[in-house]
Structure formats: C-alpha cells, structure tokens
Tab-separated table of C-alpha atoms in Angstrom:
chain	number	residue	atom	x	y	z
A	1	MET	CA	0.000	0.002	-0.001
A	2	SER	CA	1.572	3.281	-1.093
A	3	ALA	CA	1.597	6.477	0.950
A	4	PRO	CA	-1.521	8.636	0.426
A	5	ILE	CA	0.638	11.557	-0.760
A	6	PHE	CA	1.316	9.631	-3.984
A	7	ASP	CA	-2.338	8.987	-4.880
A	8	GLU	CA	-2.352	11.838	-7.423
A	9	LEU	CA	0.287	10.142	-9.570
A	10	VAL	CA	-2.064	8.744	-12.190
A	11	GLY	CA	-0.950	5.567	-13.959
A	12	GLN	CA	2.551	5.644	-12.427
A	13	GLU	CA	2.584	2.489	-10.295
A	14	GLU	CA	6.288	1.712	-10.786
A	15	VAL	CA	7.294	5.260	-9.914
A	16	VAL	CA	5.152	5.203	-6.775
A	17	GLY	CA	6.847	2.006	-5.638
A	18	LEU	CA	10.281	3.554	-6.176
A	19	LEU	CA	9.384	6.716	-4.246
A	20	ASP	CA	7.828	4.738	-1.384
A	21	ALA	CA	11.051	2.770	-1.023
A	22	ALA	CA	13.087	5.985	-1.041
A	23	VAL	CA	10.971	7.520	1.735
A	24	THR	CA	11.327	4.390	3.869
A	25	ALA	CA	15.094	4.407	3.335
A	26	GLY	CA	15.222	8.123	4.156
A	27	GLN	CA	13.459	7.526	7.452
A	28	ALA	CA	16.007	4.822	8.276
A	29	VAL	CA	18.864	7.216	7.485
A	30	LEU	CA	17.490	9.885	9.812
A	31	ALA	CA	16.825	7.352	12.542
A	32	GLY	CA	20.333	5.958	12.235
A	33	LEU	CA	18.989	2.448	11.826
A	34	GLY	CA	21.275	1.505	8.948
A	35	GLY	CA	20.067	-1.429	6.861
A	36	ASP	CA	19.451	-1.116	3.130
A	37	THR	CA	19.441	2.621	2.442
A	38	SER	CA	20.421	2.311	-1.223
A	39	SER	CA	16.927	3.425	-2.314
A	40	MET	CA	17.566	6.902	-0.930
A	41	THR	CA	19.743	9.359	-2.819
A	42	HIS	CA	20.410	13.057	-2.482
A	43	SER	CA	19.835	13.949	-6.150
A	44	TRP	CA	16.791	13.053	-8.247
A	45	LEU	CA	15.826	13.824	-11.843
A	46	PHE	CA	12.137	13.410	-12.763
A	47	THR	CA	11.515	13.163	-16.507
A	48	GLY	CA	8.413	12.739	-18.632
A	49	PRO	CA	6.243	14.427	-21.259
A	50	PRO	CA	4.201	17.531	-20.355
A	51	GLY	CA	1.351	16.621	-18.028
A	52	SER	CA	2.824	13.283	-16.988
A	53	GLY	CA	3.148	14.549	-13.439
A	54	ARG	CA	6.886	14.984	-13.024
A	55	SER	CA	6.521	18.108	-10.857
A	56	VAL	CA	3.627	16.486	-8.978
A	57	ALA	CA	5.862	13.495	-8.224
A	58	ALA	CA	8.706	15.744	-7.072
A	59	ARG	CA	6.418	17.755	-4.793
A	60	ALA	CA	4.924	14.573	-3.373
A	61	LEU	CA	8.377	13.164	-2.624
A	62	ALA	CA	9.381	16.438	-0.939
A	63	ALA	CA	6.292	16.252	1.251
A	64	ALA	CA	6.767	12.551	2.068
A	65	LEU	CA	10.388	13.140	3.098
A	66	GLN	CA	9.320	15.904	5.479
A	67	CYS	CA	6.358	13.947	6.878
A	68	PRO	CA	6.974	12.011	10.117
A	69	LYS	CA	4.645	9.293	8.776
A	70	GLY	CA	6.203	9.124	5.320
A	71	GLY	CA	3.513	10.921	3.333
A	72	CYS	CA	0.197	10.810	5.186
A	73	ASP	CA	-1.140	13.781	3.163
A	74	ALA	CA	-2.940	15.005	6.270
A	75	CYS	CA	-0.341	16.664	8.500
A	76	GLY	CA	1.032	20.188	8.395
A	77	ALA	CA	4.368	19.014	6.987
A	78	CYS	CA	2.659	17.399	3.984
A	79	HIS	CA	0.425	20.365	3.268
A	80	THR	CA	3.106	23.049	3.605
A	81	ALA	CA	5.767	21.048	1.735
A	82	ARG	CA	3.516	20.380	-1.247
A	83	GLY	CA	1.982	23.857	-1.152
A	84	GLY	CA	5.319	25.680	-1.208
A	85	THR	CA	5.232	27.253	2.270
A	86	HIS	CA	7.444	24.816	4.180
A	87	ALA	CA	10.529	26.526	5.625
A	88	ASP	CA	12.872	23.774	4.410
A	89	VAL	CA	11.436	23.164	0.922
A	90	ARG	CA	12.483	25.670	-1.704
A	91	PHE	CA	10.671	25.624	-5.057
A	92	VAL	CA	12.436	27.019	-8.111
A	93	VAL	CA	9.893	27.849	-10.825
A	94	PRO	CA	11.401	30.174	-13.458
A	95	ASP	CA	9.451	33.378	-14.016
A	96	GLY	CA	11.079	33.779	-17.409
A	97	LEU	CA	12.546	31.606	-20.112
A	98	SER	CA	15.632	30.593	-18.117
A	99	ILE	CA	17.143	30.262	-14.639
A	100	GLY	CA	20.252	32.405	-14.260
A	101	VAL	CA	23.471	31.769	-12.402
A	102	GLY	CA	22.856	34.488	-9.814
A	103	GLU	CA	19.587	32.945	-8.671
A	104	MET	CA	21.080	29.458	-8.633
A	105	ARG	CA	24.096	30.481	-6.532
A	106	SER	CA	21.869	31.962	-3.853
A	107	LEU	CA	19.710	28.833	-3.810
A	108	VAL	CA	22.711	26.525	-3.609
A	109	THR	CA	24.032	28.551	-0.677
A	110	ARG	CA	20.765	28.045	1.136
A	111	ALA	CA	20.785	24.335	0.336
A	112	GLN	CA	24.060	23.979	2.215
A	113	SER	CA	22.405	24.848	5.531
A	114	ALA	CA	20.816	22.362	7.890
A	115	PRO	CA	16.997	22.134	8.003
A	116	THR	CA	15.416	24.492	10.524
A	117	GLN	CA	12.014	22.865	11.020
A	118	GLY	CA	11.785	19.775	8.853
A	119	ARG	CA	13.706	16.585	8.430
A	120	TRP	CA	15.510	17.527	5.197
A	121	GLN	CA	16.604	20.656	3.369
A	122	ILE	CA	15.029	20.252	-0.101
A	123	LEU	CA	15.656	22.227	-3.295
A	124	LEU	CA	13.099	21.463	-6.026
A	125	ILE	CA	13.752	22.810	-9.533
A	126	GLU	CA	10.614	22.307	-11.645
A	127	ASP	CA	12.194	23.284	-14.980
A	128	ALA	CA	15.806	22.123	-14.808
A	129	ASP	CA	15.915	22.224	-18.610
A	130	ARG	CA	15.749	26.040	-18.339
A	131	LEU	CA	19.011	26.295	-16.403
A	132	THR	CA	21.638	28.313	-18.224
A	133	GLU	CA	25.003	26.594	-18.602
A	134	ALA	CA	26.509	28.767	-15.870
A	135	ALA	CA	23.564	28.051	-13.546
A	136	GLY	CA	23.892	24.334	-14.221
A	137	ASN	CA	27.572	24.434	-13.345
A	138	ALA	CA	26.804	26.259	-10.092
A	139	LEU	CA	24.266	23.567	-9.194
A	140	LEU	CA	26.670	20.796	-10.155
A	141	LYS	CA	29.203	21.826	-7.531
A	142	SER	CA	26.609	21.311	-4.797
A	143	ILE	CA	25.220	18.066	-6.214
A	144	GLU	CA	28.723	16.565	-6.368
A	145	GLU	CA	29.174	16.914	-2.602
A	146	PRO	CA	25.701	17.355	-1.066
A	147	PRO	CA	25.274	17.975	2.657
A	148	SER	CA	24.055	14.912	4.547
A	149	ARG	CA	20.509	16.234	5.008
A	150	THR	CA	20.005	18.047	1.690
A	151	VAL	CA	18.002	16.617	-1.225
A	152	PHE	CA	17.900	18.003	-4.781
A	153	LEU	CA	14.793	17.290	-6.897
A	154	LEU	CA	15.032	18.259	-10.572
A	155	CYS	CA	12.329	18.041	-13.250
A	156	ALA	CA	12.829	18.078	-17.031
A	157	PRO	CA	11.106	16.650	-20.134
A	158	SER	CA	13.994	14.216	-20.770
A	159	VAL	CA	17.497	13.413	-19.537
A	160	ASP	CA	18.879	15.010	-22.709
A	161	ASP	CA	17.532	18.392	-21.566
A	162	VAL	CA	19.897	18.454	-18.568
A	163	LEU	CA	23.678	18.778	-18.493
A	164	VAL	CA	25.250	15.324	-18.724
A	165	THR	CA	27.394	16.044	-15.682
A	166	ILE	CA	24.260	16.726	-13.625
A	167	ARG	CA	22.140	13.822	-14.822
A	168	SER	CA	25.006	11.376	-14.251
A	169	ARG	CA	24.831	12.240	-10.547
A	170	CYS	CA	21.057	11.921	-10.243
A	171	ARG	CA	18.695	9.005	-9.892
A	172	VAL	CA	16.442	9.270	-12.927
A	173	VAL	CA	12.707	8.701	-12.426
A	174	ALA	CA	10.991	8.350	-15.813
A	175	LEU	CA	7.268	9.027	-15.783
A	176	ARG	CA	5.117	7.873	-18.686
A	177	GLN	CA	2.141	9.547	-20.254
A	178	PRO	CA	-0.826	8.348	-18.198
A	179	PRO	CA	-3.586	6.549	-20.128
A	180	ALA	CA	-6.748	8.503	-20.865
A	181	SER	CA	-8.824	5.974	-18.924
A	182	ALA	CA	-6.837	6.637	-15.737
A	183	ILE	CA	-7.170	10.418	-16.155
A	184	ALA	CA	-10.923	10.122	-16.757
A	185	ARG	CA	-11.321	7.993	-13.644
A	186	LEU	CA	-9.461	10.606	-11.586
A	187	LEU	CA	-11.681	13.407	-12.920
A	188	VAL	CA	-14.815	11.488	-12.022
A	189	GLU	CA	-13.732	10.245	-8.600
A	190	ARG	CA	-11.920	13.298	-7.286
A	191	ASP	CA	-13.450	16.250	-9.162
A	192	GLY	CA	-16.980	14.963	-9.670
A	193	ILE	CA	-16.881	15.472	-13.449
A	194	ASP	CA	-19.580	13.855	-15.574
A	195	PRO	CA	-18.151	10.541	-16.914
A	196	GLU	CA	-18.862	11.387	-20.565
A	197	VAL	CA	-17.188	14.802	-20.263
A	198	ALA	CA	-14.292	13.232	-18.350
A	199	ASP	CA	-13.696	10.647	-21.093
A	200	THR	CA	-13.647	13.297	-23.818
A	201	MET	CA	-11.419	15.759	-21.988
A	202	ALA	CA	-9.010	13.020	-20.902
A	203	SER	CA	-8.592	12.058	-24.547
A	204	VAL	CA	-8.143	15.552	-25.970
A	205	ALA	CA	-5.660	16.523	-23.228
A	206	GLN	CA	-3.238	13.928	-24.636
A	207	GLY	CA	-2.059	12.644	-21.264
A	208	HIS	CA	-1.875	16.042	-19.544
A	209	VAL	CA	-3.747	15.646	-16.241
A	210	GLY	CA	-3.848	19.341	-15.393
A	211	ARG	CA	-5.125	20.350	-18.815
A	212	ALA	CA	-7.799	17.663	-18.757
A	213	ARG	CA	-9.066	19.039	-15.452
A	214	ARG	CA	-8.996	22.616	-16.735
A	215	LEU	CA	-10.906	21.737	-19.909
A	216	ALA	CA	-13.467	19.739	-17.950
A	217	ARG	CA	-14.131	22.552	-15.478
A	218	ASP	CA	-13.618	25.744	-17.520
A	219	SER	CA	-15.993	26.533	-20.387
A	220	GLU	CA	-13.768	29.391	-21.568
A	221	ALA	CA	-10.810	27.004	-21.893
A	222	ARG	CA	-12.992	24.694	-24.000
A	223	ALA	CA	-14.027	27.642	-26.170
A	224	ARG	CA	-10.381	28.589	-26.792
A	225	ARG	CA	-9.578	25.009	-27.767
A	226	ALA	CA	-12.536	24.945	-30.167
A	227	ALA	CA	-11.308	28.171	-31.783
A	228	VAL	CA	-7.844	26.690	-32.312
A	229	LEU	CA	-9.198	23.497	-33.858
A	230	GLY	CA	-11.474	25.513	-36.120
A	231	VAL	CA	-8.449	27.027	-37.863
A	232	PRO	CA	-8.184	24.419	-40.698
A	233	ARG	CA	-11.716	25.277	-41.870
A	234	GLN	CA	-10.972	29.021	-41.894
A	235	LEU	CA	-7.962	28.947	-44.248
A	236	THR	CA	-9.656	30.026	-47.488
A	237	GLY	CA	-7.061	32.537	-48.731
A	238	VAL	CA	-4.011	34.599	-47.871
A	239	GLY	CA	-6.013	37.147	-45.898
A	240	ALA	CA	-7.740	34.391	-43.943
A	241	CYS	CA	-4.336	32.921	-43.075
A	242	PHE	CA	-3.227	36.156	-41.427
A	243	ASP	CA	-6.570	36.436	-39.625
A	244	ALA	CA	-6.221	32.872	-38.335
A	245	ALA	CA	-2.665	33.549	-37.144
A	246	ASP	CA	-3.854	36.613	-35.262
A	247	ALA	CA	-6.680	34.632	-33.674
A	248	LEU	CA	-4.292	31.879	-32.580
A	249	ILE	CA	-1.841	34.349	-31.030
A	250	THR	CA	-4.696	36.175	-29.299
A	251	ALA	CA	-6.073	32.918	-27.886
A	252	ALA	CA	-2.639	32.034	-26.464
A	253	GLU	CA	-2.310	35.495	-24.904
A	254	THR	CA	-5.784	35.240	-23.369
A	255	GLU	CA	-5.070	31.828	-21.876
A	256	ALA	CA	-1.744	33.030	-20.481
A	257	GLU	CA	-3.329	36.087	-18.895
A	258	ALA	CA	-6.065	33.937	-17.362
A	259	SER	CA	-3.475	31.659	-15.762
A	260	THR	CA	-1.192	34.405	-14.413
A	261	THR	CA	-3.410	37.394	-13.544
A	262	GLU	CA	-4.568	36.060	-10.184
A	263	LEU	CA	-1.036	35.222	-9.051
A	264	ALA	CA	0.285	38.588	-10.218
A	265	GLY	CA	-2.408	40.432	-8.294
A	266	ARG	CA	-1.731	38.423	-5.155
A	267	GLU	CA	2.019	39.041	-5.399
A	268	LYS	CA	1.520	42.773	-5.816
A	269	ALA	CA	-0.890	42.962	-2.873
A	270	ASP	CA	1.516	41.002	-0.654
A	271	LEU	CA	4.412	43.281	-1.619
A	272	GLU	CA	2.389	46.437	-0.989
A	273	THR	CA	1.357	45.118	2.417
A	274	ALA	CA	4.945	44.282	3.271
A	275	LEU	CA	5.998	47.782	2.233
A	276	GLY	CA	3.428	49.370	4.533
A	277	LYS	CA	0.749	50.487	2.090
A	278	GLY	CA	-2.180	52.008	3.943
A	279	GLY	CA	-0.114	52.866	6.986
A	280	SER	CA	0.353	56.339	8.404
A	281	GLY	CA	2.903	58.203	10.443
A	282	LYS	CA	6.642	58.712	10.169
A	283	GLY	CA	7.438	55.017	10.144
A	284	ALA	CA	5.138	54.294	7.217
A	285	SER	CA	6.445	57.279	5.262
A	286	LYS	CA	10.031	56.154	5.807
A	287	ALA	CA	9.234	52.593	4.764
A	288	ALA	CA	7.547	53.810	1.594
A	289	ARG	CA	10.682	55.591	0.392
A	290	GLY	CA	12.959	53.600	-1.845
A	291	THR	CA	10.373	50.927	-2.646
A	292	ALA	CA	9.993	51.802	-6.317
A	293	GLY	CA	12.855	49.473	-7.192
A	294	LEU	CA	11.183	46.513	-5.494
A	295	VAL	CA	7.913	47.137	-7.309
A	296	LYS	CA	9.773	47.494	-10.611
A	297	ASP	CA	11.598	44.201	-10.044
A	298	LEU	CA	8.297	42.446	-9.340
A	299	GLU	CA	6.712	43.858	-12.489
A	300	LYS	CA	9.723	42.726	-14.521
A	301	ARG	CA	9.433	39.165	-13.175
A	302	GLN	CA	5.705	39.119	-13.842
A	303	LYS	CA	6.187	40.323	-17.406
A	304	SER	CA	8.763	37.617	-17.989
A	305	ARG	CA	6.423	34.985	-16.532
A	306	LEU	CA	3.586	36.171	-18.791
A	307	THR	CA	5.830	35.839	-21.860
A	308	ARG	CA	6.705	32.299	-20.883
A	309	ALA	CA	3.046	31.451	-20.240
A	310	GLN	CA	2.125	32.799	-23.688
A	311	ARG	CA	4.787	30.602	-25.322
A	312	ASP	CA	3.534	27.554	-23.422
A	313	ALA	CA	-0.105	28.236	-24.322
A	314	LEU	CA	0.792	28.698	-27.986
A	315	ASP	CA	2.756	25.457	-27.991
A	316	ARG	CA	-0.239	23.579	-26.566
A	317	ALA	CA	-2.399	25.039	-29.335
A	318	LEU	CA	0.080	23.841	-31.968
A	319	VAL	CA	0.125	20.365	-30.442
A	320	ASP	CA	-3.683	20.318	-30.632
A	321	LEU	CA	-3.522	21.250	-34.320
A	322	ALA	CA	-0.955	18.535	-35.050
A	323	ALA	CA	-3.181	16.004	-33.284
A	324	PHE	CA	-6.146	17.038	-35.454
A	325	TYR	CA	-4.199	16.327	-38.646
A	326	ARG	CA	-3.016	13.068	-37.108
A	327	ASP	CA	-6.690	12.161	-36.592
A	328	VAL	CA	-7.294	12.966	-40.275
A	329	LEU	CA	-4.668	10.387	-41.249
A	330	VAL	CA	-6.085	7.838	-38.819
A	331	THR	CA	-9.550	8.315	-40.335
A	332	ARG	CA	-8.312	8.235	-43.926
A	333	PHE	CA	-6.520	4.912	-43.515
A	334	GLY	CA	-8.963	3.364	-41.059
A	335	ALA	CA	-6.222	2.752	-38.503
A	336	ARG	CA	-7.320	0.809	-35.440
A	337	VAL	CA	-6.164	3.407	-32.933
A	338	PRO	CA	-8.329	5.884	-31.030
A	339	LEU	CA	-8.721	9.474	-32.152
A	340	VAL	CA	-7.261	12.211	-29.967
A	341	HIS	CA	-10.040	14.716	-30.610
A	342	THR	CA	-12.936	12.314	-30.285
A	343	ASP	CA	-15.436	15.178	-30.247
A	344	LEU	CA	-14.297	16.252	-33.736
A	345	ALA	CA	-14.663	12.919	-35.491
A	346	ALA	CA	-16.991	14.428	-38.115
A	347	ALA	CA	-14.487	17.177	-38.941
A	348	SER	CA	-11.714	14.592	-39.254
A	349	ARG	CA	-13.822	12.569	-41.714
A	350	ALA	CA	-14.548	15.654	-43.803
A	351	ALA	CA	-10.879	16.643	-43.917
A	352	SER	CA	-9.785	13.097	-44.779
A	353	GLY	CA	-11.900	13.296	-47.918
A	354	ALA	CA	-10.690	16.766	-48.862
A	355	PHE	CA	-6.932	16.401	-48.238
A	356	SER	CA	-4.491	13.908	-49.713
A	357	ALA	CA	-2.409	11.886	-47.262
A	358	GLU	CA	0.755	13.565	-48.518
A	359	SER	CA	-0.630	17.042	-47.887
A	360	VAL	CA	-1.695	16.082	-44.369
A	361	VAL	CA	1.825	14.879	-43.586
A	362	ARG	CA	3.221	18.139	-44.954
A	363	ARG	CA	0.871	20.082	-42.696
A	364	ILE	CA	1.978	18.132	-39.626
A	365	ASP	CA	5.606	18.736	-40.599
A	366	ALA	CA	4.909	22.468	-40.934
A	367	ILE	CA	3.466	22.561	-37.410
A	368	LEU	CA	6.520	20.814	-35.997
A	369	ARG	CA	8.823	23.265	-37.803
A	370	CYS	CA	6.822	26.157	-36.366
A	371	ARG	CA	7.297	24.803	-32.831
A	372	GLU	CA	11.021	24.478	-33.430
A	373	ALA	CA	11.248	28.009	-34.798
A	374	ILE	CA	9.518	29.480	-31.751
A	375	ASP	CA	11.763	27.426	-29.483
A	376	LYS	CA	14.725	29.061	-31.246
A	377	ASN	CA	13.285	32.528	-30.457
A	378	VAL	CA	11.748	33.335	-33.823
A	379	ARG	CA	8.978	35.869	-33.151
A	380	PRO	CA	5.824	33.797	-32.524
A	381	ARG	CA	3.628	35.930	-34.786
A	382	ILE	CA	5.971	35.560	-37.762
A	383	ALA	CA	6.307	31.800	-37.184
A	384	VAL	CA	2.544	31.308	-36.906
A	385	GLU	CA	1.761	33.432	-39.977
A	386	THR	CA	4.217	31.334	-41.983
A	387	LEU	CA	2.592	28.184	-40.611
A	388	MET	CA	-0.897	29.273	-41.663
A	389	LEU	CA	0.256	29.832	-45.219
A	390	HIS	CA	1.739	26.312	-45.299
A	391	LEU	CA	-1.480	24.827	-43.863
A	392	TRP	CA	-3.537	26.613	-46.504
A	393	ARG	CA	-1.349	25.539	-49.408
A	394	GLY	CA	-0.897	22.000	-48.103
C-alpha cells in the first residue's frame, strides 16, 4: 500500500513504488537504523512528457520526506511542503525563459544549511531544462558533494535536456504519459466530473492531467480550444491565413493572462502590504521611500512569466492542431487506434476526404517546424503566420 501523498500520480505504479522505497530508506537514514538505504539518494531527476506529473511526483516526494509518517497527506508538513510554504522546501519555478546563475548560486548557498524545522533541506527545480550553462555548473558543484541532510529534486522533459554532468549524478525517475482511462477515472472520482465529459477531456488533453481538469471545469478554456481546432476550416485565402494567425496568437495570450493574472495580483498585494501600504505616520512614510525598485523588479518578473506562459499556451495550441491532422490520417486509412479529438470525429472525416495523405503529412511537418522556430526565439507571430500559409497551401 503506497503512501496517500502519492495517490495523485495517475498511472505511475512503478514510480510510486520507487518513491515509497526511497521515503522508507530516508526515514532509516534519519533514525540511524542503517540497513538497506540504497533506495535513498540526495539527487533526483524526474523526466516525462508535459502533463505526466513529473513536478507532482517531485512535490509529493518532498512532502513525504518531510512527513513524520512518510507521506500521510494530512499533517502540516505534507500540506506546507507540497503547497510551497514549508521553511525547508524551496521551489524554483522560473518566471522567465531561463534560470540564471545568480539565482542558482543563492539557492545553492541556502541548500548547504541544515533544516530548521523539517527533516531535510530540499531544493526542487521544476524546470531544470531552463538552467543556463553557468547556472547548471553552479548547481553541479553542490550536487557533487551534497550535505548529509540536503536533497535536490530536478524536473525536465527528458534526460537530454539536462547537463550530462548533472544527470550522471542523479537518480532518474521516468514518468510515462498516463492513459486517458486513468485520467478520466481521476476526474470522475476526485473532481466529480460527468463521466462522458471526463472521457472526452481526458482524450483531448493527450495525457496532460492538469489540462484535462482545466478543460473539464472551464468553459472558456474549451471555447479557446474549439477556436484553435477551427483554424483548418478558416484557411480560405491569404487574408484568412493572417486572420487565423492573429486569432491563434490572441487565444494564447488570453489563456496566459487567465493563468497568471490572479497570481500577479496576489504578489503585488503582498508586496504592498509588506512595504506598509495604507499605513500612516513617520514610520510608514520612511518605509515607503525607496520601494519603487522593489515594485519594478516584481513587475519585470511578472512580465517575464507572462511571456513564458504565452509561449507555453501557444505550444499547446500547436500540439492540438498537429493532433487534429493526425486524426485525419487515422480516419483516412482506417487505422485501429483511437482518435485524440474524439469530439471532432466528423471534422476529421470531412478533412480526410478533402486532403491527400501527402498534404496532411506536410501540414503536420509544418506545425513541428513552427514549434522548433519558436523554441529558437523566432517571433511567434511571424512563425505562426508562416505556418498558416503552409497549412492553406498544403
């Protein structure tokens, strides 16, 4: 029986078993009991496709290591460790497109200290693939000789996205894309989603648990997805291509703003409170002086985070488009595999009769090239406009 803290890891039974063993070994290390402690290591690398739950697994392990019961999911240690408020668990989630060396050096310095409240000092980097080379080298020095009660948890899409010198010193935990049936079951049992809606959203999310939940619960998110998947039918000429590109960019910007606005507002309110907004008297006036720089730094981080969120939202839209054309091929050849966009089966049939197989493959290739171009910092609007022209011409 696995620890309750790992229940959210959908379709990852082997990973759960590995993490359970690590927590047990970690408890033995702290208790000085000896025995087989080989399951516990100070450096972990969680890999897997988007939505597979690599950051969920890392957060769950952090909580289980801090929990006196090994991950009960009910105590204060579990809740604060997973929620990001535990004094000895530091989450590194890049606001921008990369994690710089300055930030990493300060985090590594903190990781060298002994835990103040918990059982371990834990540094969790959710996007280790965004480390600059200098930042990676700064982290490497600490991973090579970690303090006895410090644990590093890194997350990345694949081992190839992390410096070879870092991954060679980590225990790699490979998560797989969870099956749609497991995601649907989670949506029904935990979120109370209608089974039919859960099945559809689990399929269209392509193994991404968080996106499946968002689509199932947010009608605006479903509307944005429908607009993206309506693009192939709108490409009737050059002008329509530019209109479609604008609509796709706008949809990505809207989704990014929806996902970051609440956090940005909360951060600004917390900073203003800390700086004494609303206070009066000499003390408040003195505290208010010289705070413009802090507010400016926060706004800069928030702008960088928004840019990253827009890129991520646009990439998800492109993946949805590629999956639609994949469904067209599946329908055309009668392949015995399930459709991704099961709710658009009629549109897939219509497109399979209108497009040749070769042109569909070219369209998928154009989408993949567009993703690569954006990843290489080509302006998203230019890349998407070029894509739309390729999709129209076939």
